[in-house]
PDB file of C-alpha atoms in Angstrom:
ATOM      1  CA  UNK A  22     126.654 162.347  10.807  1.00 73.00           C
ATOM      2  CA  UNK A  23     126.357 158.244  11.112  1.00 92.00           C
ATOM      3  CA  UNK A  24     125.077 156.797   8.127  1.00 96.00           C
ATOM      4  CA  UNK A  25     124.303 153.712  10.328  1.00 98.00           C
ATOM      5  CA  UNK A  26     122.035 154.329  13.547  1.00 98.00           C
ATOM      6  CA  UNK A  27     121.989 151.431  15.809  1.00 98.00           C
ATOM      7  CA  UNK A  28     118.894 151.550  18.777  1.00 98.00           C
ATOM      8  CA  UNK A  29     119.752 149.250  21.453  1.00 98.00           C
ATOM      9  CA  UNK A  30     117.485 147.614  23.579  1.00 96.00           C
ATOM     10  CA  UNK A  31     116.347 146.263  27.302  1.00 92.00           C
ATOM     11  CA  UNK A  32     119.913 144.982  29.224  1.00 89.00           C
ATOM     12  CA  UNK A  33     122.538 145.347  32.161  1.00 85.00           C
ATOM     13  CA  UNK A  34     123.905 149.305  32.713  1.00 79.00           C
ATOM     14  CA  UNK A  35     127.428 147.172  32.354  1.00 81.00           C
ATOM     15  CA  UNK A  36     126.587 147.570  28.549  1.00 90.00           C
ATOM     16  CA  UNK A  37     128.221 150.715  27.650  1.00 95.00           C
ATOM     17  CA  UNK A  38     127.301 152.478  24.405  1.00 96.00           C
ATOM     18  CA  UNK A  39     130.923 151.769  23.408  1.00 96.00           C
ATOM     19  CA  UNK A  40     130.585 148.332  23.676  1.00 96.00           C
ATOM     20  CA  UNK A  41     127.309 147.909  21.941  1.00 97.00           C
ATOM     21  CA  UNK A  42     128.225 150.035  19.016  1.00 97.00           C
ATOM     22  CA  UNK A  43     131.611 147.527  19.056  1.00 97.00           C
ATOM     23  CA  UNK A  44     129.758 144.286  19.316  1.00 97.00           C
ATOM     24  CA  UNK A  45     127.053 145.433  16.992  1.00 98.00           C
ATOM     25  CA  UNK A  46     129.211 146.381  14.658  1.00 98.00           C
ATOM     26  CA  UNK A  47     131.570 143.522  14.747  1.00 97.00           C
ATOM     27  CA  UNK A  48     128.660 141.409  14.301  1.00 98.00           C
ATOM     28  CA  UNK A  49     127.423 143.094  11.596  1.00 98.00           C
ATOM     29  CA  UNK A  50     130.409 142.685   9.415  1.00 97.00           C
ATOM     30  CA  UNK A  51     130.561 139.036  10.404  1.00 98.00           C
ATOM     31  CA  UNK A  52     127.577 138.324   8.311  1.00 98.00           C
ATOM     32  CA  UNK A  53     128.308 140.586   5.409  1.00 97.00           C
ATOM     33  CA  UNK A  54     132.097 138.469   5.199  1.00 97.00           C
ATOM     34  CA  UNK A  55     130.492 135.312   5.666  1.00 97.00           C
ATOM     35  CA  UNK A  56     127.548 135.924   2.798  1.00 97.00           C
ATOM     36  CA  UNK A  57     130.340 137.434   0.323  1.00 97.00           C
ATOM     37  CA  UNK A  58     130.296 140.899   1.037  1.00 96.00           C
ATOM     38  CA  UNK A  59     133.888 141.008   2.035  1.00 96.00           C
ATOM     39  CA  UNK A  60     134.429 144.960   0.746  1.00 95.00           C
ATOM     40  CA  UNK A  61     131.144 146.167   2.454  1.00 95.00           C
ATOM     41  CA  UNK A  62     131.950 144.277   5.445  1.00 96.00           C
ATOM     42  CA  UNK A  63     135.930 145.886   5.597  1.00 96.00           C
ATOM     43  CA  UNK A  64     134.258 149.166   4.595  1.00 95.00           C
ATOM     44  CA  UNK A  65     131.981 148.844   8.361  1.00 95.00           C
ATOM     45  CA  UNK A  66     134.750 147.873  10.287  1.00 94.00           C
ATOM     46  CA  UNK A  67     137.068 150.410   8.810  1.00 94.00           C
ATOM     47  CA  UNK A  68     135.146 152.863   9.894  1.00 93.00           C
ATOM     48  CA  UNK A  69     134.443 154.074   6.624  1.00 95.00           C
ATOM     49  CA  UNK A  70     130.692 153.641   6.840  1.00 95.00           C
ATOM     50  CA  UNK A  71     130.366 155.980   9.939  1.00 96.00           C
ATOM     51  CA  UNK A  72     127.768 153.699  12.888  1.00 97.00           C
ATOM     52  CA  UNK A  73     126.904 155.447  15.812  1.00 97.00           C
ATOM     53  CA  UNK A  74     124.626 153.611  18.886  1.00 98.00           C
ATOM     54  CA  UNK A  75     121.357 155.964  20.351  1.00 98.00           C
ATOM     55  CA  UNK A  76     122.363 155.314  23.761  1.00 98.00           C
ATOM     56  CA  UNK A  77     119.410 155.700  26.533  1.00 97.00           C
ATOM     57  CA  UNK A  78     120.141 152.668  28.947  1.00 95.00           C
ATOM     58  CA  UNK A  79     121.691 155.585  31.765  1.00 95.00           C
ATOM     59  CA  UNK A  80     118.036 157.265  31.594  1.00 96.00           C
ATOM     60  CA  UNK A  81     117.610 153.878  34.023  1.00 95.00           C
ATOM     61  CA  UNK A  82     120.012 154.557  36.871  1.00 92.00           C
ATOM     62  CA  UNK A  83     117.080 155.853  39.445  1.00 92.00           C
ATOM     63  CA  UNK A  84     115.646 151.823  38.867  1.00 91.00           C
ATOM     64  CA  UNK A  85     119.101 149.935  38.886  1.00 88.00           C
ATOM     65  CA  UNK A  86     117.945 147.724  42.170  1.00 87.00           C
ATOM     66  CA  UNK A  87     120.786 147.904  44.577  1.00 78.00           C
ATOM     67  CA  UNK A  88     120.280 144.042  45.637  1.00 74.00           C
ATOM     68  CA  UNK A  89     118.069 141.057  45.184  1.00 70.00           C
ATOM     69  CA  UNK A  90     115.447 142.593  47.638  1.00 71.00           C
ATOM     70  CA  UNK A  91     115.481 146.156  46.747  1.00 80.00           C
ATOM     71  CA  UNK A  92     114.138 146.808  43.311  1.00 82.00           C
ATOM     72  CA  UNK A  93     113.436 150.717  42.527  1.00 87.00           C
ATOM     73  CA  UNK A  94     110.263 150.428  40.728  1.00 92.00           C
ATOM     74  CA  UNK A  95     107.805 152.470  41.719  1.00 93.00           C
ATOM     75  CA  UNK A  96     104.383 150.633  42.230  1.00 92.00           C
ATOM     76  CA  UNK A  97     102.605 151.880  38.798  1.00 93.00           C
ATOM     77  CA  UNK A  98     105.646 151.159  36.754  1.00 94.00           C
ATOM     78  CA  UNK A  99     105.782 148.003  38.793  1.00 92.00           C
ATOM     79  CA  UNK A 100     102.312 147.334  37.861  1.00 92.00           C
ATOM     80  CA  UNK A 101     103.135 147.732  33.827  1.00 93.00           C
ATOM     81  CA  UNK A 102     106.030 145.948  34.568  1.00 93.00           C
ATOM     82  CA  UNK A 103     103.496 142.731  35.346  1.00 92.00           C
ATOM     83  CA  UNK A 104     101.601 143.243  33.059  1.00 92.00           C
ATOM     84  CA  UNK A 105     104.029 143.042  30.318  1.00 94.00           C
ATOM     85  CA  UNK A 106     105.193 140.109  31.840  1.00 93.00           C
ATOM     86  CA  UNK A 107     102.220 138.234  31.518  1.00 93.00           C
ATOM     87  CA  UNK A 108     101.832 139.430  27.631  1.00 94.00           C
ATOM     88  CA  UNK A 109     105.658 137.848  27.213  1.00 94.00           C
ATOM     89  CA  UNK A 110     104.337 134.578  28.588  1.00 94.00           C
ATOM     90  CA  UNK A 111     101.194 134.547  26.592  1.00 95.00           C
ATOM     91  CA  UNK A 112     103.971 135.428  23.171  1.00 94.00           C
ATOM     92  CA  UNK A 113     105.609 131.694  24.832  1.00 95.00           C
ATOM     93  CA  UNK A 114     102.089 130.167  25.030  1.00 95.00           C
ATOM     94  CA  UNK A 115     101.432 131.217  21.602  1.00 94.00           C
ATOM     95  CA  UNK A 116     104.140 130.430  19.046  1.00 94.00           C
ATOM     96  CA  UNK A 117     107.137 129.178  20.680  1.00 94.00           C
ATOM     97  CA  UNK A 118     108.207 126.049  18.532  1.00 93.00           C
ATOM     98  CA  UNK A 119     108.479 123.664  21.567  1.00 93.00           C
ATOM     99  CA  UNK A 120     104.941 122.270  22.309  1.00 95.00           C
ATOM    100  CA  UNK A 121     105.738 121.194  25.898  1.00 94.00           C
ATOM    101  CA  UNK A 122     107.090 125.247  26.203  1.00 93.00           C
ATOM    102  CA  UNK A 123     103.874 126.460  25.005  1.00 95.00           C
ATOM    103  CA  UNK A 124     102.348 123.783  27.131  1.00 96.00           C
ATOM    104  CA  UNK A 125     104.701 125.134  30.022  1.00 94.00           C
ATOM    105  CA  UNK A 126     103.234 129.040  29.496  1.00 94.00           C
ATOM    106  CA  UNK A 127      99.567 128.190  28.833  1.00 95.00           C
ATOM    107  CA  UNK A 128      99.903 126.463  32.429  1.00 93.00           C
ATOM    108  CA  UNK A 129     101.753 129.515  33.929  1.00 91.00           C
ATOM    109  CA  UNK A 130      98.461 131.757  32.337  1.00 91.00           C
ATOM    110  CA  UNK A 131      96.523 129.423  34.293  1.00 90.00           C
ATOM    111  CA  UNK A 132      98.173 130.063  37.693  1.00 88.00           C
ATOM    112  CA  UNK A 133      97.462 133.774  37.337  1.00 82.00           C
ATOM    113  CA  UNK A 134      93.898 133.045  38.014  1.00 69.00           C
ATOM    114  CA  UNK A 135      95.423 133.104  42.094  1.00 65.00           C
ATOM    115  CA  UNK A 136      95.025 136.470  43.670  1.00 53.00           C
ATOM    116  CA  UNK A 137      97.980 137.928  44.897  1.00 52.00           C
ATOM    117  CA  UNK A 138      96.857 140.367  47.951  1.00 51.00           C
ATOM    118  CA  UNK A 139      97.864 144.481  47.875  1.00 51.00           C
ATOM    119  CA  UNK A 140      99.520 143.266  51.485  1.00 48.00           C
ATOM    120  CA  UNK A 141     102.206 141.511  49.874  1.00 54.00           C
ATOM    121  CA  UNK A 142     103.428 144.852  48.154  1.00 60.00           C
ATOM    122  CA  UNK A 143     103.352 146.507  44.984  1.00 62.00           C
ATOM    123  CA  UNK A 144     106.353 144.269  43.949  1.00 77.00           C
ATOM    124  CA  UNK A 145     105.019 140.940  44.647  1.00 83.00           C
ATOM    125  CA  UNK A 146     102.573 140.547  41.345  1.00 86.00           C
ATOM    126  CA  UNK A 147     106.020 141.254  39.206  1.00 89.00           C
ATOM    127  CA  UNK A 148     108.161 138.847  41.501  1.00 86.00           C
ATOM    128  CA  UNK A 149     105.579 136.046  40.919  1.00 87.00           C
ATOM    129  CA  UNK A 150     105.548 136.718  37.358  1.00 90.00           C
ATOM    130  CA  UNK A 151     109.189 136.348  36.646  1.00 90.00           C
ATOM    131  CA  UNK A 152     109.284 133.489  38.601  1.00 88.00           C
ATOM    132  CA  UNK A 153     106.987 132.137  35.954  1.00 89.00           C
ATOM    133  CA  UNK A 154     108.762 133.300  33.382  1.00 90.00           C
ATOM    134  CA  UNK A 155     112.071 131.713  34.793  1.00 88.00           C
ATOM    135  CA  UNK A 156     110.664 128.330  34.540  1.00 87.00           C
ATOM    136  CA  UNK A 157     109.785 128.439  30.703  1.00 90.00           C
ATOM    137  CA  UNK A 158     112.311 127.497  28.423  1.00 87.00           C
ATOM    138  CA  UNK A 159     113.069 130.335  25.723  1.00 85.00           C
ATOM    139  CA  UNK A 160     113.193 132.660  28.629  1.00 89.00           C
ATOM    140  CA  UNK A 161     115.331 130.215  31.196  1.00 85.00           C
ATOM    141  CA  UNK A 162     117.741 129.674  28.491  1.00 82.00           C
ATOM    142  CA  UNK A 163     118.178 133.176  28.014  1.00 83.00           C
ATOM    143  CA  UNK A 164     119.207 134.016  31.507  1.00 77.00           C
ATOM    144  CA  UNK A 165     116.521 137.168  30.984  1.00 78.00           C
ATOM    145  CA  UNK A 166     114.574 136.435  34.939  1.00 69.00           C
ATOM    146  CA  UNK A 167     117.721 134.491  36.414  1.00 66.00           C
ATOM    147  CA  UNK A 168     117.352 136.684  39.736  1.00 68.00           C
ATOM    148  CA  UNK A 169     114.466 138.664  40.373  1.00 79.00           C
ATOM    149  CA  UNK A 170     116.072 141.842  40.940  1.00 85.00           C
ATOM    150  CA  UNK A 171     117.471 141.421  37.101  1.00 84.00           C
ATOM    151  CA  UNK A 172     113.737 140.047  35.315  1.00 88.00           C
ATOM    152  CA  UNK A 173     112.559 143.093  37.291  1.00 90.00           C
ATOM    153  CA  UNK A 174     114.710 145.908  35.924  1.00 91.00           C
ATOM    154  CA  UNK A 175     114.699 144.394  32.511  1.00 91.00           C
ATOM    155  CA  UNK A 176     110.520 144.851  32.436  1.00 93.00           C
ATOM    156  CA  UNK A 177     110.985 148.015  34.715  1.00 93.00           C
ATOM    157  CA  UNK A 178     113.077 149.274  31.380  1.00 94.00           C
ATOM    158  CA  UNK A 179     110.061 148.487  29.529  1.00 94.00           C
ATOM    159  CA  UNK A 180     107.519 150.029  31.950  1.00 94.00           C
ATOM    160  CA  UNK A 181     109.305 153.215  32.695  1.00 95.00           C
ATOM    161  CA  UNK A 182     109.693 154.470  28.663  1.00 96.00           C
ATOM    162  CA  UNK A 183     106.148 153.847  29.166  1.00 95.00           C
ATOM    163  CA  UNK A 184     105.185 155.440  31.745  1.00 95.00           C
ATOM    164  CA  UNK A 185     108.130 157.837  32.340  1.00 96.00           C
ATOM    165  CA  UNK A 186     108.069 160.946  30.587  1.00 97.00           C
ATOM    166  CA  UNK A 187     111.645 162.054  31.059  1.00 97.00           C
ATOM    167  CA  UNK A 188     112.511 158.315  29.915  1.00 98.00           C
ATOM    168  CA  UNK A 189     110.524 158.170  27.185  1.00 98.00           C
ATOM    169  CA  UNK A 190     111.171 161.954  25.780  1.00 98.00           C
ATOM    170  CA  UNK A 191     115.429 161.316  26.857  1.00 98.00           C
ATOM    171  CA  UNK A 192     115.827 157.841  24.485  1.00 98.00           C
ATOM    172  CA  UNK A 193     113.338 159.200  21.648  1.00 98.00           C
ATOM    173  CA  UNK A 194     116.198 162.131  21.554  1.00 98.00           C
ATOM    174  CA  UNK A 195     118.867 160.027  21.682  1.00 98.00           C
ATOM    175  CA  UNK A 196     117.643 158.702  17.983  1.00 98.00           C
ATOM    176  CA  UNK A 197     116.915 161.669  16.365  1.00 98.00           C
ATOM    177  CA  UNK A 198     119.865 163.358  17.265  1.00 97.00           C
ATOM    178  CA  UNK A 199     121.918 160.986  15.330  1.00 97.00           C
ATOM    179  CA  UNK A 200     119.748 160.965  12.505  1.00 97.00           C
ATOM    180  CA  UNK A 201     120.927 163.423   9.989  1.00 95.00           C
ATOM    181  CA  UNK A 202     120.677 163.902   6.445  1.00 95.00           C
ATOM    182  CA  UNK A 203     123.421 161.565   5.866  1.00 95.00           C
ATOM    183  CA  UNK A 204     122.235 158.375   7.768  1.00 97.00           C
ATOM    184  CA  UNK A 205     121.006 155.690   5.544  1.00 97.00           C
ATOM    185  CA  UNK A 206     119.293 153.025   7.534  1.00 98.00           C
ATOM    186  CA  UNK A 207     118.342 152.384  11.675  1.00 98.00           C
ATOM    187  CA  UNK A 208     118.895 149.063  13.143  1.00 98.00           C
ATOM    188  CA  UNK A 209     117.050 148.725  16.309  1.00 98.00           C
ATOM    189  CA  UNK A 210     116.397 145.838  18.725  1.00 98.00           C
ATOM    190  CA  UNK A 211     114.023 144.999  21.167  1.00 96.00           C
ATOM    191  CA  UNK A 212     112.744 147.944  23.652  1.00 96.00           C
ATOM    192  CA  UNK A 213     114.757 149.687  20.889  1.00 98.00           C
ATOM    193  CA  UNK A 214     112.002 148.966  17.866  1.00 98.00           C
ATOM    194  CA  UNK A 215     109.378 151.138  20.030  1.00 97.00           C
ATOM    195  CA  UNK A 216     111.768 153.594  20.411  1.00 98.00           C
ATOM    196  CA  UNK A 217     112.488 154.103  17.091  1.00 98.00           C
ATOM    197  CA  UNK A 218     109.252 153.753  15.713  1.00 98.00           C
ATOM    198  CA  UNK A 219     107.828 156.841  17.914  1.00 97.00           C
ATOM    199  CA  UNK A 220     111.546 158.745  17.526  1.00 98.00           C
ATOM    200  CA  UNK A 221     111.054 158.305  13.114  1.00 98.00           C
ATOM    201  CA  UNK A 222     107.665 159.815  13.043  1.00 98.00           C
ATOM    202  CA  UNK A 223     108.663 163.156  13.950  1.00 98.00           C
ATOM    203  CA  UNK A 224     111.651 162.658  11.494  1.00 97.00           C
ATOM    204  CA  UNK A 225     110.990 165.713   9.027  1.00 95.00           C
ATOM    205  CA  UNK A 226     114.052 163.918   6.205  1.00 95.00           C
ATOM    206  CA  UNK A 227     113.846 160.878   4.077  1.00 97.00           C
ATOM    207  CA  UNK A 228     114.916 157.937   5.718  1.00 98.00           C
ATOM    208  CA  UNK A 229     115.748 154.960   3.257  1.00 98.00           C
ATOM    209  CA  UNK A 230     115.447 151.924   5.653  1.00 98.00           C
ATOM    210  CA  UNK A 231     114.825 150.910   9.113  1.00 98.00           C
ATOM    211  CA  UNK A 232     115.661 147.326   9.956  1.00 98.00           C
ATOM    212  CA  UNK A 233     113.700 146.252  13.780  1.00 98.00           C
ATOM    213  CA  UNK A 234     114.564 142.475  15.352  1.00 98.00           C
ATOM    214  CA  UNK A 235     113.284 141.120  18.733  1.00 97.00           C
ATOM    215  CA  UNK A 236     110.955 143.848  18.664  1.00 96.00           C
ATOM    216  CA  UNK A 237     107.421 143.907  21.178  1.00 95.00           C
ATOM    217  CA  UNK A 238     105.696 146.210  18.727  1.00 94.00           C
ATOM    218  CA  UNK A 239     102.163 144.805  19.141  1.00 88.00           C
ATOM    219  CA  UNK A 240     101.984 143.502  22.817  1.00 89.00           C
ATOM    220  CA  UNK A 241      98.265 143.243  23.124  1.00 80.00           C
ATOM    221  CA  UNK A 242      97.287 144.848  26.479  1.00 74.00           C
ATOM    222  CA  UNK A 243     100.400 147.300  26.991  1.00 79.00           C
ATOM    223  CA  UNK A 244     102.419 148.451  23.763  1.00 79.00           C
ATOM    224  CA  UNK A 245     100.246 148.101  21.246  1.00 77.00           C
ATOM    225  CA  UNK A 246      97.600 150.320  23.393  1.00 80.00           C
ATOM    226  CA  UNK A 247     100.364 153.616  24.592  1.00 89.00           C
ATOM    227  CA  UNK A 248     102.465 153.557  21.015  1.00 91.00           C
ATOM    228  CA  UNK A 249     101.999 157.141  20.103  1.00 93.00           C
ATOM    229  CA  UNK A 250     101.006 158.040  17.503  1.00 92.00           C
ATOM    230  CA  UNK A 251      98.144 155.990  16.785  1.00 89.00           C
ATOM    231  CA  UNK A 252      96.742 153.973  15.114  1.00 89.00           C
ATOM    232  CA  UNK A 253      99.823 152.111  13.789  1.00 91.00           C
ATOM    233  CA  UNK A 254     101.426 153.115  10.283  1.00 94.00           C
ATOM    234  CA  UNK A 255     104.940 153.236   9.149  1.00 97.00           C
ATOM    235  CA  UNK A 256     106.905 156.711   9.575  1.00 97.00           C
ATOM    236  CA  UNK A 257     105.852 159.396   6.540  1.00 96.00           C
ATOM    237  CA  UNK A 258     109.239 159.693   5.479  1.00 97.00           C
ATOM    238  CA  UNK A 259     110.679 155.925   5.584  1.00 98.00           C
ATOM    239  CA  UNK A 260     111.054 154.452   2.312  1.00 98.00           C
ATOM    240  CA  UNK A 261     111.126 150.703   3.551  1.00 98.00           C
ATOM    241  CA  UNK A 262     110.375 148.555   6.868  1.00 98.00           C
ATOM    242  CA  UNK A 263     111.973 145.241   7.262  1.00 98.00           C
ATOM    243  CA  UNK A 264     111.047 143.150  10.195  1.00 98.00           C
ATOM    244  CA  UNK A 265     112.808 140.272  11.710  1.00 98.00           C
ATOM    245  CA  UNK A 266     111.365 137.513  14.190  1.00 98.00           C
ATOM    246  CA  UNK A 267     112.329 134.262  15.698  1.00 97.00           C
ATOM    247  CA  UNK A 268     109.276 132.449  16.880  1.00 94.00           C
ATOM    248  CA  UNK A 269     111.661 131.741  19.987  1.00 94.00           C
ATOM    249  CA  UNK A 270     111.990 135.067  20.893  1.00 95.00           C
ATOM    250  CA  UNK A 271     110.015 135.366  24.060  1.00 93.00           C
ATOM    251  CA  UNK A 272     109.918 139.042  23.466  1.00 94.00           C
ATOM    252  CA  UNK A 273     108.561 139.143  19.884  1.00 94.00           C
ATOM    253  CA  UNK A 274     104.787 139.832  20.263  1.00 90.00           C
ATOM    254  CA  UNK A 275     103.863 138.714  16.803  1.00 93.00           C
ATOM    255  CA  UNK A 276     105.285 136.805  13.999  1.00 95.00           C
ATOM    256  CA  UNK A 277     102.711 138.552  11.639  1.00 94.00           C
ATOM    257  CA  UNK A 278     103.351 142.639  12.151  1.00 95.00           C
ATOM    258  CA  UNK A 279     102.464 143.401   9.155  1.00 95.00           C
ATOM    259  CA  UNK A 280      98.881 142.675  10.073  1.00 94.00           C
ATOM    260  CA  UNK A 281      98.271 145.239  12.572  1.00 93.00           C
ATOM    261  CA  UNK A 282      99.397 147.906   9.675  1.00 94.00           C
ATOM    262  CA  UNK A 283      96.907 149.134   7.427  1.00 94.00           C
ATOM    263  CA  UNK A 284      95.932 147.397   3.940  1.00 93.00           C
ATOM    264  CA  UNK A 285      97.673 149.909   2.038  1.00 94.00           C
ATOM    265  CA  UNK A 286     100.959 150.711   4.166  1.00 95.00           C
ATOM    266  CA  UNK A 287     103.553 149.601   1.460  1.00 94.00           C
ATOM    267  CA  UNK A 288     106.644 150.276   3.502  1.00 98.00           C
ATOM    268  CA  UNK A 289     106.729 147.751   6.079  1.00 98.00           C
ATOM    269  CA  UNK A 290     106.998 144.701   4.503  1.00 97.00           C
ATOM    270  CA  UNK A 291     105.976 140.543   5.649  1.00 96.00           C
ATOM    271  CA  UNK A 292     108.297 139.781   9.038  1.00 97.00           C
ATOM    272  CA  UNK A 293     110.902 137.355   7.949  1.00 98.00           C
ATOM    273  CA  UNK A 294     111.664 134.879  10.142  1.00 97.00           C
ATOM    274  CA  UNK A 295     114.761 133.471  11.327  1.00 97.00           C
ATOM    275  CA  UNK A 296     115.998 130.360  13.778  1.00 95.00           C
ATOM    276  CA  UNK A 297     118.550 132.069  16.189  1.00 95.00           C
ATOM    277  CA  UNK A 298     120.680 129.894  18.616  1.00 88.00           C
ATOM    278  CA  UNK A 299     118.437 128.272  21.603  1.00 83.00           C
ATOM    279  CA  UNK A 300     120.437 129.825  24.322  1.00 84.00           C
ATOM    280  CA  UNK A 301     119.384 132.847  23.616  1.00 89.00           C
ATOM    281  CA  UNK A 302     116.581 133.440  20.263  1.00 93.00           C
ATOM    282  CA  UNK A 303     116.467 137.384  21.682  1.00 94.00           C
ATOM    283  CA  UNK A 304     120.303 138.528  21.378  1.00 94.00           C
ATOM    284  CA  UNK A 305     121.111 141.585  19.217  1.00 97.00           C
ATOM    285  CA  UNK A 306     124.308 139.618  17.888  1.00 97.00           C
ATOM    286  CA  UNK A 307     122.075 136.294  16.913  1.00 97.00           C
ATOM    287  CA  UNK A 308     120.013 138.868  14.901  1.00 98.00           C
ATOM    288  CA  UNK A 309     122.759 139.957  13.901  1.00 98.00           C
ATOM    289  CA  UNK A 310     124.282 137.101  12.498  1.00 98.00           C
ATOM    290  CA  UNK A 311     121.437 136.032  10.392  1.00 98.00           C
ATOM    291  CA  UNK A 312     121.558 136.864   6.555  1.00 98.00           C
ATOM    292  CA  UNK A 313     117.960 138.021   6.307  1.00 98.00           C
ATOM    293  CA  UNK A 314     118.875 140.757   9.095  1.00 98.00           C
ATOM    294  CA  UNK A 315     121.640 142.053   7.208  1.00 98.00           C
ATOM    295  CA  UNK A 316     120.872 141.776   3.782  1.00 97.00           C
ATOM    296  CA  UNK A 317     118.774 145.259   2.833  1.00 97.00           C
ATOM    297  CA  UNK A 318     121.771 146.876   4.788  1.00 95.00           C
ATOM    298  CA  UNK A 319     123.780 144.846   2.363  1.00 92.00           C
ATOM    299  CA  UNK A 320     122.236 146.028  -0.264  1.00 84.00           C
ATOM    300  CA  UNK A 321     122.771 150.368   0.772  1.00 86.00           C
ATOM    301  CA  UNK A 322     126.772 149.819   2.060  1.00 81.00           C
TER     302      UNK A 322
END
C-alpha cells in the first residue's frame, strides 16, 4: 500500500532492502528540508507518506563471486557482461565533462582492437574490460571496478536481468507487487530504471509519476536492443516521466532520452541534468540530494 515505490539498483548484497529504503528515504527528506519543504519532508520521515523499496538484489546470490579469482558468471552472461562494459566506456568517451577522461576512454576503445584468445577463458574479455574501466576517472572515483571480482558482479547484475529469466521475471515482480492503487510516484535508479520501465508496462492502474536517475536506458548494443517491449514508449498508464542525468555518470547512456521516444510521447519529458559530487556522479543519495530529483515528488507529498 506504499504511496512511494523506490527501485534500487546494481550494488553489494551487504545493501539490505532495509537499509536502502532508510538511506533513500533519509535522503529524500534532506532535500525537501533544505529547498523549504519542511512539512512534506517531516511527513516522509514520519512515516506518514508510506515508502516501500522493490527489493531484487538476493535474485543475485548464485553470482556473488566467493573471491577475487572465482567469479560465478556463466560464460554468456559473462559475455553481456563485456559487452556492457565497453558501452559504459564509450558513455565516458562520449560526454564525460573532463576532456583528458574522454581522452582516457576513447584510448581504452582503441585497445579493444587486441584480440583476447577463447584460451584465456570466458572471463578474461570482462577482466580486461574492467581493468579499463578502473583506470578512467568517473568510474575510478567511484570505486565501481576497484577489484575485479566486484566490477564483475556489478555488470554480471546487469547481464543476468538480461539474460536470466528467473532474474528478470523475480525483480519485475518485486515492483509491481508494491504498486497498488494507492502509490503515487516510483523512484528508481540505475539497473533499477530498466526494471521499472518493463515492470510499469504491464501496470493495468494509473500511475501519476515515475522519477528514473543514473539510468542505462538506451545502451546502444545491449539495453536498448533486449528492452521489452519494443520499440521504446512511455508506460500506457503513466501520467508523467521525469529523467535525471549527470554527464559524469559513467552509467548514464544518454543525456538526451527523450530522443529515442517517439515525436509524440508527451509523458516523458527533456532529461534534466544535474552536477553530483565527483567521488561518485552515480550514487542513489547524490541523486537524491539534488532539487531537480526531488521536486515533482515535491510537488504530489
Amino acid at each position: 500500500m506504499a504511496e512511494l515505490v523506490m527501485v534500487h539498483g546494481i550494488g553489494p548484497e551487504d545493501e539490505t532492502e532495509q537499509r536502502l529504503r532508510e538511506d533513500w528515504t533519509r535522503a529524500l527528506a534532506r532535500t525537501l528540508r533544505d529547498n523549504g519543504r519542511g512539512e512534506a519532508a517531516d511527513r516522509v520521515e514520519g512515516g506518514a507518506v508510506t515508502v516501500d523499496m522493490a527489493y531484487y538484489r538476493h535474485l543475485y546470490r548464485d553470482y556473488a563471486p566467493r573471491d577475487d579469482f572465482h567469479v560465478r558468471l556463466p560464460a554468456p552472461i559473462a559475455a553481456t557482461g563485456a559487452e556492457v562494459a565497453v558501452d559504459i566506456i564509450d558513455n565516458v568517451r562520449r560526454h564525460a565533462s573532463d576532456p583528458d577522461d574522454r581522452d582516457e576512454a576513447a584510448d581504452a576503445l582503441e585497445e579493444l582492437t587486441v584480440d583476447v584468445g577463447p584460451e584465456q577463458g570466458p572471463l578474461e574479455p570482462l577482466r580486461m574490460l574492467i581493468a579499463m574501466m578502473g583506470r578512467l576517472g568517473p568510474i575510478a572515483r567511484s570505486g565501481f571496478a576497484a577489484l575485479s571480482s566486484t566490477g564483475a558482479f556489478h555488470l554480471g547484475q546487469v547481464a543476468a536481468y538480461l539474460d536470466d529469466e528467473r532474474v528478470r521475471e523475480s525483480a519485475i515482480e518485486a515492483v509491481l507487487s508494491r504498486v497498488t492503487p494507492d502509490t503515487q510516484a516510483v523512484l528508481a535508479h540505475s539497473l533499477g530504471t530498466v526494471v521499472a520501465y518493463e515492470a510499469l508496462h504491464r501496470l493495468d492502474q494509473p500511475l501519476p509519476l515515475l522519477v528514473t536517475f543514473g539510468s542505462p536506458l538506451g545502451l546502444r548494443s545491449i539495453i536498448r536492443g533486449r528492452l521489452r517491449p519494443q520499440p521504446l514508449r512511455s508506460p500506457a498508464h503513466l501520467k508523467r516521466w521525469v529523467n535525471v542525468a549527470d554527464r559524469d555518470d559513467f552509467i548514464v547512456a544518454t543525456l538526451k532520452l527523450r530522443k529515442l521516444f517517439p515525436k509524440n510521447d508527451a509523458v516523458l519529458e527533456r532529461t534534466r541534468r544535474v552536477s553530483n559530487r565527483d567521488f561518485d556522479p552515480h550514487a542513489a543519495t547524490e541523486y537524491l540530494s539534488r532539487w531537480e530529483t526531488v521536486e515533482p515528488l515535491a510537488e504530489l507529498l
